Steps between C-alpha positions, in 0.01 A plus 500: 500500500782740583668420172184583304456839670862600446495382140181688418645819648812473286294427188295811580820708515628373168162532326451857620850598387448353153160669471619844604823512299330523155261762632768738624687473169198543269437872543551705184798732521643749253867467414748619242476316167817289465408263214750586226265409214238743631726797554455800274120493511293791625494383861775408747300375800325164516258323735561150642379228536391515134210337316677163511560544875876527444643653817833611357605671181761229444229238443301736278814581301539134397152511348559832325832378358315232303376782276845651437528354147169664410614825659812495283314446172252772602201313368270742683561838665251400770642159591759609757260743665228236517724224639666728755172653620382144570809355669614832653176698560512876526518650851201723578327678788220244509740234622335242270613322187386678182491251209580584137200573278377238255575730208866513605512121518332457161738747338803308631355161415388600150852588394702239687291181514577423133874506565450276803299249295775482238735374772245261650392711798148599600391820670529440880174405666567728799511793256172417327346830395151393613604522866580871481247787529341598170494868589578737788128543557481131587812507719797734535778372274825602333474585129747578225824674593454814292561830674599754233192709556269548793130433420253771563294478818735236629418360839822428688548262788843567658701207619679494835803653326417819317720440198249257347129531420227264392301700245144395429329667207346424164422138584864405575720502804876532480809578703659840437827623646520872582851509361369403154424866429854609595820485292649147514813600694306700759240227539771238557673707767173566679367146510785251467735414781850425374727305730796718607838357406608498863216257580606235249439159665700175462216278370147505359342413836537865594213732412448859601183684399441246224850509350688170480870477587440811709546491875367725773770719656664351807437830674127508563303719260254594776721553808803714577849374582450592868176303519673204337778513760251523787312197367819292483596587859143441617475147354856417608421589862170315522634193321774483766246529783276239335789257455608538863146444631434195284838347588415530869162334438656215301775443758240489779317233302812289443602498869149397615317339205258306719351828620377604155241246392200551279307728483792736588756331271408703183631813677851352475469438126357849456803645681733293284339639185543858619863428585561412134311812385710720729823343371395581141421863587829531687684361197338771288616762748859373497517447123370852426425503124669174405183289530219730392688671215691395188842623409507747208507329160722770349690815591201712400262300724413522866391232743150366435264304721514122470205338323450133429698202627839538329657664807569205731541709814174683441319171434628340821403800714154509341449129572604545863267793562197384305508130590556546873265800531217303336588195711484714815153620401385140457655397832286774656195327350623165631552654844143631516372169363677299772372739767150447366544120500627510858243746638195437283534137392664386828794335320796400715868568430553153356199518268614831354861386470394188310384732220812717501617354168199657331580836659854484364375392159273803468742749659794410276349374173265792425773767531735279298248469214438875497874573509561272201211664312651845553839379379341352189320828431825691574309745721801576720606862545761686701388740773731801507366617838617188684758341273305170482285339231131418515211412271331732253639837607462616138187299424131559562356149522781296661483670844123454511511134408810392690519733801194708582237238416660213695570722803134603515387137471742379771401784732126434463535125555724548803261757649210258454676220690621743766151635573357149501758396758428803719128428492567143611725616786235748616248216517738280700577790732131562569450133588789498752344749739582297811846381396720801568835343403394376156308820436811706580717287266253545215489877559880521489506292181237727340701809593821359354328389181325834472817705544696283258218522243496879521878511460462301178174636359585872523818465289319266258217749445752781461697310233177427310407869521841616375494253210147613409619860504777411255269301276243777484748775413796340322368563149416859591854561632655341192286702261570822691876439471467416131306822433763699686774332296327587173456861614870523580604325179637817344749540788694188408606337179453126534659415170828677579530319833457801731323416824160647563459712812342347808134453409237539772135428428218703646369192678747288697474234774492578870842396628368437852268225371799307365690532828196366687469211253861392547466525878186287503669246274752435778330593828312169533837328532562717805156457656495124437736474795215616725403137558840420654525816708414330831646358819506155337753630250720632779479160664601326175804718455592462869489120467716521188753710688498250787569212259781686330664622822632159613643444152691829529634403842622163366680668211667752731618223734 
């Protein structure tokens, strides 16, 4: 019976995680258009996931590249625009996917399907023209890419970036770029971001504002040099404190292992995880820019942030932080689950310990699978504020799917088990009205559990809040910096290799939020020692000293 209850709880954890992960990664987000075959069209921002539910532009690019031979022969002037507007939909203020119009599809198919038949290929079923809106009156759609003249009485719907419009008039809807009415050179300078020579990156895994082989500057584009220095010192100090606290907790466990049985045992594994996280942050502090940044690729280049998995040091530090931080979050869930089994289900120490292999399976396998997935997707980025590497610092979807979403799920599940255990203890306490000793023990246990839970839950909520703040504003900060860069374009000559002046966007992150986030990443390792801060710990260390003292006397004699 105990096995069935524990097994069903673990299955519930895994099922809920699998169910929530697709949800947190399915929200439509605008991003810079990076598909090479679609560049040069009248829009430079796209919306993903697309109509085929592709979550990354890399997957969509493989589908678009199938049409490259047709693009080269130029069988239809509308083919590229039609294919790209389907696989890389236009970003817009509505936040919804706007399909291409049927007339655009028919124009592309009419001219190119004959060539495809000659080589034994049929028009793709997913691009069947019947599935697209017949007219804008039926449903808003993207029409032909003609923008030489502006129709009279045109009704404009601005997108979230003001350089592009969706113009609806005369029975057609099309995308028009404001810069189309300007001289070509001026339009290019106003709308296109060119990667500065000093930001040339060592491989194609690096992307900065949509440009491949372009890395973000090692010196943060949002924060000053003084803020960067403060952040390094801040994380270095707290990683040292965290490491010292967790080492004391682990040593206390090793000198008196029989004292820490289930349901308290997960606290030890949680402390061990935070010890590894603190070591990784301390390594970033000591290494300075050697982990988070690449060396310049040429004399004209500067250091750029590491992206991808080709920097071994960055990859190792990422794995240490992400794997053990996620494992610590799951050990918190296991801790609350074992408290619930002990208090609510009346399981004994032995019954809980008999299922410990399942706890270890969940706590170590799930983070390992997610870590491998991130490495496969190459969503590893350097963090110039701390000198370490983490997941998706330059991405929109990766932090939601691999960090923010799981942390919310783990926190909610742990809170559920914690409250259930407290309710059970309250019921037991009310029954033991005449047994003062047992009632007092239960009250002390409830106080300790309550204090420890607060010491964990407050930092966990704070980290979730800081990550949500970043997710909600990252695109706005990036776009603000890009606009400022384009405004200051005339002050530097990218082609000649001269460095641009320090660019500061009108909207930038709050530095204090990042300091709080780094503190809360490490503070649980300090507060996890709360459970061993007691007279029993003093007794354990005193007994150890007593055992070692005779050995010292024998050696001296």
